[in-house]
Short mmCIF file of N, CA and C in Angstrom, two decimals:
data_model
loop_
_atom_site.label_atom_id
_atom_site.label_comp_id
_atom_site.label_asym_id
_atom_site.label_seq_id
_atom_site.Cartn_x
_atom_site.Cartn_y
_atom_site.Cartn_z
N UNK A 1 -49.61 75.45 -0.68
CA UNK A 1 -49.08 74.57 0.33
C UNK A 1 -49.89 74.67 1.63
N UNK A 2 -50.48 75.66 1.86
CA UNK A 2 -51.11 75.94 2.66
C UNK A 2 -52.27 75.19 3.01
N UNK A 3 -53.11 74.86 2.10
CA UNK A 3 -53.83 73.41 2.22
C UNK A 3 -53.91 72.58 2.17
N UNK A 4 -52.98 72.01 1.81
CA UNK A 4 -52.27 70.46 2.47
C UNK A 4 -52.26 70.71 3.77
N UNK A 5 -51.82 71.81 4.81
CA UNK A 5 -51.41 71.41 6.11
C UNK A 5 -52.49 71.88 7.07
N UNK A 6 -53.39 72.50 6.55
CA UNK A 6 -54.61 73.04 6.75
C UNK A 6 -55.42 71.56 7.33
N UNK A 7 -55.78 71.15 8.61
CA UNK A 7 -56.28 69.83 9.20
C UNK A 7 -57.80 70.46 9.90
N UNK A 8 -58.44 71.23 9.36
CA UNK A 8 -59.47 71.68 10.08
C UNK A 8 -60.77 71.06 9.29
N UNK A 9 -61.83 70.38 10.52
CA UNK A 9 -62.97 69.87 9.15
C UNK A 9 -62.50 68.42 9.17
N UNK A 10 -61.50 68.17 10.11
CA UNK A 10 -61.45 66.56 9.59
C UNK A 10 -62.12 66.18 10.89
N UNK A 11 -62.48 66.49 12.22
CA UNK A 11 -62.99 66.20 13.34
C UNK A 11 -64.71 65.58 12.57
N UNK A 12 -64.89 67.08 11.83
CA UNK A 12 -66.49 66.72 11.71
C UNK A 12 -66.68 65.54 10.53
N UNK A 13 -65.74 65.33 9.68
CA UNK A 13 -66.15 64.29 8.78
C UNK A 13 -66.29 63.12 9.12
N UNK A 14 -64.78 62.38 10.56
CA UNK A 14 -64.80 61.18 10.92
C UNK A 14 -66.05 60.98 11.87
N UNK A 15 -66.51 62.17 13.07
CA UNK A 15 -67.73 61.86 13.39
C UNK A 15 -68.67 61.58 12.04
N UNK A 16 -68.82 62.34 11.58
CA UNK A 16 -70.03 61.90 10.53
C UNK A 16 -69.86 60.07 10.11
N UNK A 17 -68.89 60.47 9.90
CA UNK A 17 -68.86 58.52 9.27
C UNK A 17 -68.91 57.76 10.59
N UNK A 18 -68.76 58.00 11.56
CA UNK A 18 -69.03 57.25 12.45
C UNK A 18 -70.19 57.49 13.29
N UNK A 19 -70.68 58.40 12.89
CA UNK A 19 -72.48 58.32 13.32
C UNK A 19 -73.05 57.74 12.05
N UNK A 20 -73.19 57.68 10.85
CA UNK A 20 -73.10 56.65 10.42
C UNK A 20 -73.53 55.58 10.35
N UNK A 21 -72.10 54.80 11.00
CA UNK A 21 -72.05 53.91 11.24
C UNK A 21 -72.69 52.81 12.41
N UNK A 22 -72.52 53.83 13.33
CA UNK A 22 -73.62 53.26 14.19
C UNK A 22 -75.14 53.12 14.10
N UNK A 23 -75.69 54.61 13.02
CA UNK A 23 -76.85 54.25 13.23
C UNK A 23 -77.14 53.17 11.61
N UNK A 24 -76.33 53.05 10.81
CA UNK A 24 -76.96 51.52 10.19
C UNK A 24 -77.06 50.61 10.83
N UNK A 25 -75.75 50.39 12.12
CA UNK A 25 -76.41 49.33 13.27
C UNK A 25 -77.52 48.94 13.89
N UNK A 26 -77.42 50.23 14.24
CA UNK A 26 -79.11 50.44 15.38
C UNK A 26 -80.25 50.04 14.13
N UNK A 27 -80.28 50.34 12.97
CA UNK A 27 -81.70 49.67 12.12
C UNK A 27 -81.20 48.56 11.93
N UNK A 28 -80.16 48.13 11.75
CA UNK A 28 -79.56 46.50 11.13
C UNK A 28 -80.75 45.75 12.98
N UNK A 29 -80.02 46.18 13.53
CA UNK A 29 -80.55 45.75 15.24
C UNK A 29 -81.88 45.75 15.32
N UNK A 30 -82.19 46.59 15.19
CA UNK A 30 -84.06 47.24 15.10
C UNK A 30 -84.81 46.35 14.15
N UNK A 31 -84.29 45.64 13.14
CA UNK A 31 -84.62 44.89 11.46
C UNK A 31 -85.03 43.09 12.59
N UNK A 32 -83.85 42.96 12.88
CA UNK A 32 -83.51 41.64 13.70
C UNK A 32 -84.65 41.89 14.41
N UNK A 33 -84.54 42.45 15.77
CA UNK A 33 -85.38 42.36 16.62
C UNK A 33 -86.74 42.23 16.70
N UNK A 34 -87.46 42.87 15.63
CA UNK A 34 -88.76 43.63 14.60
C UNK A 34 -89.11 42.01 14.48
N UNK A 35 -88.15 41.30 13.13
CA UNK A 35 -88.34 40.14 12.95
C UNK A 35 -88.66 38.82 14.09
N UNK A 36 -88.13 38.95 15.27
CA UNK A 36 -87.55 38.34 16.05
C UNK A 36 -88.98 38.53 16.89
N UNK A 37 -89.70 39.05 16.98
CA UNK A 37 -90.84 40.02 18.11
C UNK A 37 -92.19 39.13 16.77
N UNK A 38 -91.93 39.47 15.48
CA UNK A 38 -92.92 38.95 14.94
C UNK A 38 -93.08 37.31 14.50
N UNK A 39 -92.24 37.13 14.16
CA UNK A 39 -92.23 35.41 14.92
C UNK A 39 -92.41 35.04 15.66
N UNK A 40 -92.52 35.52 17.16
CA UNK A 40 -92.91 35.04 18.24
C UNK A 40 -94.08 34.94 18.32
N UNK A 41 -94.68 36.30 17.86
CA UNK A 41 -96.10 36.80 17.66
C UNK A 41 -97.09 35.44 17.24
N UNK A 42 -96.54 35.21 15.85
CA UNK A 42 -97.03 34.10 14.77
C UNK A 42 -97.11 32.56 15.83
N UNK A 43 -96.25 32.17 16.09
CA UNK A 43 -95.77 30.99 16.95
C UNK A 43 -96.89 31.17 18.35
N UNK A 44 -97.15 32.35 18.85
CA UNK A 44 -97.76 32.24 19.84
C UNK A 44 -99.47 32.10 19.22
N UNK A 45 -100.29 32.84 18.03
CA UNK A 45 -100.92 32.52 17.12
C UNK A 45 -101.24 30.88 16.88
N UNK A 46 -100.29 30.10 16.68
CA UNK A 46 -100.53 29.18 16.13
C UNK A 46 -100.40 28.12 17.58
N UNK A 47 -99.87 28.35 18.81
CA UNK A 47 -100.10 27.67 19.58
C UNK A 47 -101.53 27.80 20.16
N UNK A 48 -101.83 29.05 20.54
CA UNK A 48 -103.21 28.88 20.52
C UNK A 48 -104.14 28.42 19.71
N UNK A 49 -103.71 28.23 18.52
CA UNK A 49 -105.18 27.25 17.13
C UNK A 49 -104.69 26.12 17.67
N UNK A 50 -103.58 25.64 17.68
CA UNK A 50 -103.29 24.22 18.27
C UNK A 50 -103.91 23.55 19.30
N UNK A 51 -103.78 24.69 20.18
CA UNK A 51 -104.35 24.05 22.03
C UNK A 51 -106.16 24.07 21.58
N UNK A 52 -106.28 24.71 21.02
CA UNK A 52 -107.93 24.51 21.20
C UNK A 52 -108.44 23.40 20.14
N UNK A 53 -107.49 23.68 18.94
CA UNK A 53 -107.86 22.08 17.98
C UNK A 53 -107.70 20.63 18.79
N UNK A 54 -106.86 20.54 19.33
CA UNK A 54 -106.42 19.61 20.61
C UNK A 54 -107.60 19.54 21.81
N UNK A 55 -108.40 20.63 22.23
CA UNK A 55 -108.70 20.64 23.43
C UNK A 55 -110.16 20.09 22.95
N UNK A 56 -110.70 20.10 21.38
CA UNK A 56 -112.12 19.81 20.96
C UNK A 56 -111.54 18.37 20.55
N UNK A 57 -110.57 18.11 20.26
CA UNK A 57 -110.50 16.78 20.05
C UNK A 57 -110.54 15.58 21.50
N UNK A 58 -110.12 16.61 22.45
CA UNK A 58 -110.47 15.86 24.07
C UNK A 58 -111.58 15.87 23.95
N UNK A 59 -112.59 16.71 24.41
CA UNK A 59 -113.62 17.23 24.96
C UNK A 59 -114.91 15.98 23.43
N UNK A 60 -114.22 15.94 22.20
CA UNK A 60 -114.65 14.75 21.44
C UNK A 60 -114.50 13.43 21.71
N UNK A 61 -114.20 13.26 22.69
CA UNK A 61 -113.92 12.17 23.33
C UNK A 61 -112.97 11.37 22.56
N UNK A 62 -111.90 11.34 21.37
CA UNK A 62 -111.27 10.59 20.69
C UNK A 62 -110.03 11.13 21.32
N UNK A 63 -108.82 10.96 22.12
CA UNK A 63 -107.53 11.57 22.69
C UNK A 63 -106.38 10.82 21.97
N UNK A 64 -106.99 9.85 20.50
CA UNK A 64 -105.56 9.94 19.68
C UNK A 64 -105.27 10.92 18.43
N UNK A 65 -106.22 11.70 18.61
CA UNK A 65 -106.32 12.78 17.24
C UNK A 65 -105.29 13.87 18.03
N UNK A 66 -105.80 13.91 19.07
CA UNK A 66 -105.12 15.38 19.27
C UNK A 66 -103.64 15.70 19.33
N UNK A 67 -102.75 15.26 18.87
CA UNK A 67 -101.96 15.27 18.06
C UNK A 67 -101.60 16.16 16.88
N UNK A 68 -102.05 15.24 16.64
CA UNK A 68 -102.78 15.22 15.05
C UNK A 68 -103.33 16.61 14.77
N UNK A 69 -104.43 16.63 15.20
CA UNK A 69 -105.11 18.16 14.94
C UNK A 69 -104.20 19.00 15.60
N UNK A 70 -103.81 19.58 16.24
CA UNK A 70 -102.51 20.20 16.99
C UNK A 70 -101.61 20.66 16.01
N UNK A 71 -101.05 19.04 15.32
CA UNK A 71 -100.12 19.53 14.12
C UNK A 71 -100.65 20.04 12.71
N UNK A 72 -102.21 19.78 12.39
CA UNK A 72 -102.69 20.48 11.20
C UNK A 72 -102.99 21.90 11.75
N UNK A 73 -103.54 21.81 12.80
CA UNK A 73 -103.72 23.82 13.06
C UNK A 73 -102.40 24.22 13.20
N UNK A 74 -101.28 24.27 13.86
CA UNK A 74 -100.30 24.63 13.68
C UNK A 74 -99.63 24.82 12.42
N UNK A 75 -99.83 24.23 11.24
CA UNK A 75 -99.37 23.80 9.83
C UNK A 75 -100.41 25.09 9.08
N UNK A 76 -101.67 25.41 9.93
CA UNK A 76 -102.33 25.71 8.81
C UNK A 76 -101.80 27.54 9.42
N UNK A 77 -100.95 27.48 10.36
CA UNK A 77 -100.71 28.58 10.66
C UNK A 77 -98.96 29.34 10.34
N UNK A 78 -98.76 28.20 9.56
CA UNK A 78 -96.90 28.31 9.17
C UNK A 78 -95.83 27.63 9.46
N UNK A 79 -96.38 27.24 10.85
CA UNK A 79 -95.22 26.21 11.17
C UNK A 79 -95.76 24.57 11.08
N UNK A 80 -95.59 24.22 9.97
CA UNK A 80 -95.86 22.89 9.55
C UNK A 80 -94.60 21.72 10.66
N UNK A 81 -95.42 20.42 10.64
CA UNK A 81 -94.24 20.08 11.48
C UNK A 81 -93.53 18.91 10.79
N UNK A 82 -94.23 18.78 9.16
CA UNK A 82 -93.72 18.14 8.64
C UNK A 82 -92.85 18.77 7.66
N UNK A 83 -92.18 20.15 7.39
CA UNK A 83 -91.68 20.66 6.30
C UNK A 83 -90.13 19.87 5.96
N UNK A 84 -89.57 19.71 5.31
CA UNK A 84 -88.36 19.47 5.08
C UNK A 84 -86.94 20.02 5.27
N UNK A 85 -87.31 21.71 5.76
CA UNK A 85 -86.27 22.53 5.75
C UNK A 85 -87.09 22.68 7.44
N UNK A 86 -86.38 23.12 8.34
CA UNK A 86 -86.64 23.89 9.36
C UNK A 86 -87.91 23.42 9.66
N UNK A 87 -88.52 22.57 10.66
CA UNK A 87 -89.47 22.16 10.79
C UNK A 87 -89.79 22.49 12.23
N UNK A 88 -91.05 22.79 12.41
CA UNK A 88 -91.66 23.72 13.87
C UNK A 88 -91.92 22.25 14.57
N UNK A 89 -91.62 22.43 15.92
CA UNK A 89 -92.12 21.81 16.75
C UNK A 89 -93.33 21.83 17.99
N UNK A 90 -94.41 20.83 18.05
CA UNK A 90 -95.56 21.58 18.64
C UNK A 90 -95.36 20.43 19.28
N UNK A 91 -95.48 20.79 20.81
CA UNK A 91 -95.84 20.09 22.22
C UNK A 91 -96.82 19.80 22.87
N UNK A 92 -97.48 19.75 23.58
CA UNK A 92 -98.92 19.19 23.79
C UNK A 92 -98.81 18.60 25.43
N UNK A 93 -99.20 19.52 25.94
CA UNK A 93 -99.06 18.88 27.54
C UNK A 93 -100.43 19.93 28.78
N UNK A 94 -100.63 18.97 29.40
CA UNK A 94 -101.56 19.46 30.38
C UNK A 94 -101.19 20.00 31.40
N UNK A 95 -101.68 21.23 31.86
CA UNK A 95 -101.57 22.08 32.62
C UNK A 95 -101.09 22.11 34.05
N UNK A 96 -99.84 22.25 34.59
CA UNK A 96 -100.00 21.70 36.19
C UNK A 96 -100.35 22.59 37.32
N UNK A 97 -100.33 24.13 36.89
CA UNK A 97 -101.17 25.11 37.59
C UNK A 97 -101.78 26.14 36.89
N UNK A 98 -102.22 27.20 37.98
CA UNK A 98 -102.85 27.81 37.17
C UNK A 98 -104.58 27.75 37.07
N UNK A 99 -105.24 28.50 36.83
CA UNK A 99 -106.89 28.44 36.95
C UNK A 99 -107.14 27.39 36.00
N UNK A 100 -106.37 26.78 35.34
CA UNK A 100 -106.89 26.05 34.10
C UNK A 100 -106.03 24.45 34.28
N UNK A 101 -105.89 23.90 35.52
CA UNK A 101 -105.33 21.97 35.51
C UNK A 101 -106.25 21.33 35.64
N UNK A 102 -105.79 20.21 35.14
CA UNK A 102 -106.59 19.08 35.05
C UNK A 102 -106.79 18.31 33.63
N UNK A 103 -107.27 17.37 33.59
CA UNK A 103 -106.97 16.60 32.18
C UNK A 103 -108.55 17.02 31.28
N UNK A 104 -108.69 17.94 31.59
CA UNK A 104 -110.02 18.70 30.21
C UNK A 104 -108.97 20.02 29.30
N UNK A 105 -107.78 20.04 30.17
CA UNK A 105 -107.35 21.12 29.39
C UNK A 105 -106.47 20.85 28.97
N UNK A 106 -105.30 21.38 27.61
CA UNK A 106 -104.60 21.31 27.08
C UNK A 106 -103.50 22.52 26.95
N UNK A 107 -102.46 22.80 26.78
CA UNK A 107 -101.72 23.54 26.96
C UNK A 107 -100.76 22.88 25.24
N UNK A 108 -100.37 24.05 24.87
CA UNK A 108 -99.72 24.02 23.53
C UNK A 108 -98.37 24.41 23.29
N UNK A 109 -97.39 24.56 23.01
CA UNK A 109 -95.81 24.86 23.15
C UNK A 109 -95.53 24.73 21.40
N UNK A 110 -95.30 26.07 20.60
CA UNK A 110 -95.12 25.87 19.07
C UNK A 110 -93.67 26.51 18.98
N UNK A 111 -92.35 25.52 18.24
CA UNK A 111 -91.36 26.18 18.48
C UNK A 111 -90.60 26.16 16.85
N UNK A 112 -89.59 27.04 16.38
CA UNK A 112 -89.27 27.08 15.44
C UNK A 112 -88.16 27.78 15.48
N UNK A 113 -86.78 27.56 15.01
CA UNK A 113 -85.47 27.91 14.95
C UNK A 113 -85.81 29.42 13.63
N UNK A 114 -85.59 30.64 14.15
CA UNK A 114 -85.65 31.62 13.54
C UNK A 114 -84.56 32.50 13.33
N UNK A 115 -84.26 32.44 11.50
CA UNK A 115 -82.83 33.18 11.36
C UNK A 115 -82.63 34.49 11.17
N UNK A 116 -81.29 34.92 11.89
CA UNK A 116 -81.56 36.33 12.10
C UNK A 116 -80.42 36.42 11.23
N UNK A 117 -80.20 38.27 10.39
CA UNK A 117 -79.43 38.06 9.30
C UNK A 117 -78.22 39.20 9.77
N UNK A 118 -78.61 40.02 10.74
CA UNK A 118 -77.32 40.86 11.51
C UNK A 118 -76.89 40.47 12.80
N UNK A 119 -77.62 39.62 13.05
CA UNK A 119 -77.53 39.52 14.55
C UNK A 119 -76.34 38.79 14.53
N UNK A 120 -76.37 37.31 13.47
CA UNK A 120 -75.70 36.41 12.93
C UNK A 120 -74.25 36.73 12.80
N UNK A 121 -74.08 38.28 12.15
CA UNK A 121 -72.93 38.56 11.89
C UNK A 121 -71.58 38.98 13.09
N UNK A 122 -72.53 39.06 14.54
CA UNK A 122 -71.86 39.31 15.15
C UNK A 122 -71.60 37.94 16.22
N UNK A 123 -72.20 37.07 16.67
CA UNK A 123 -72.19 35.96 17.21
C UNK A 123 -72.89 35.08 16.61
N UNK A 124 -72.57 33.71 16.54
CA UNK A 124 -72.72 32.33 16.09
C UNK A 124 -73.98 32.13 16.96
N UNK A 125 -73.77 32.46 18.03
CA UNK A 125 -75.21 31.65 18.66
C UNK A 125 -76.48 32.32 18.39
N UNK A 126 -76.19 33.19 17.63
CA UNK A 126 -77.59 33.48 17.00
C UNK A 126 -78.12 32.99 15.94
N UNK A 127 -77.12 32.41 15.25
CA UNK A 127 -77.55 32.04 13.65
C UNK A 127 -78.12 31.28 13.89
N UNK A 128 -79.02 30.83 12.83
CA UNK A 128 -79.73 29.78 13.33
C UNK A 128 -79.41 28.86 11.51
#
């Protein structure tokens, strides 16, 4: 009978499960973020192939391609802007400061709705 009423040892088990618990969070968190840091990465990647595919299509003197080329370097970098599911969006606008305005230069903006799979679980406005 004596160990049934014996309550010693239960302090350290519920910490344990609740360290735990937090730290599958902190990697669930760390997983998201990781993801979240390398997509940006990629997107910033592909805005730069964009702005300069764009900026030889100025400097080619033809200014209805660049578009166009904008959206194949961007495409050839992941974010296609024609995909059917989740489709990246690439912007295209000239510079208004900065060492680099004026209409020889181009400036690039590559955007893409990126889903996060813990983040999600705790607020809606993350899901994507």
């Amino acid at each position: 009978m004596k160990l049934i009423k014996d309550e010693s040892g239960q302090t350290v088990s519920l910490v344990a499960v609740f360290i735990g618990i937090v730290a599958v969070g902190f990697i669930a968190f760390a997983l998201d973020i990781g993801s979240l840091c390398r997509a940006r990465r990629m997107a910033q990647t592909a805005a730069d192939a964009a702005a300069v595919a764009a900026a030889e299509e100025l400097t080619a003197g033809d200014t209805s391609n660049e578009q166009a080329a904008a959206n194949a370097m961007a495409g050839l970098n992941g974010f296609s802007t024609t995909a059917a599911v989740n489709p990246a969006t690439v912007t295209l606008t000239t510079p208004a400061s900065g060492n680099f305005t004026g209409s020889a230069y181009v400036q690039a903006t590559v955007s893409k709705p990126v889903a996060t799979t813990f983040l999600a679980a705790f607020n809606r406005e993350f899901a994507t």
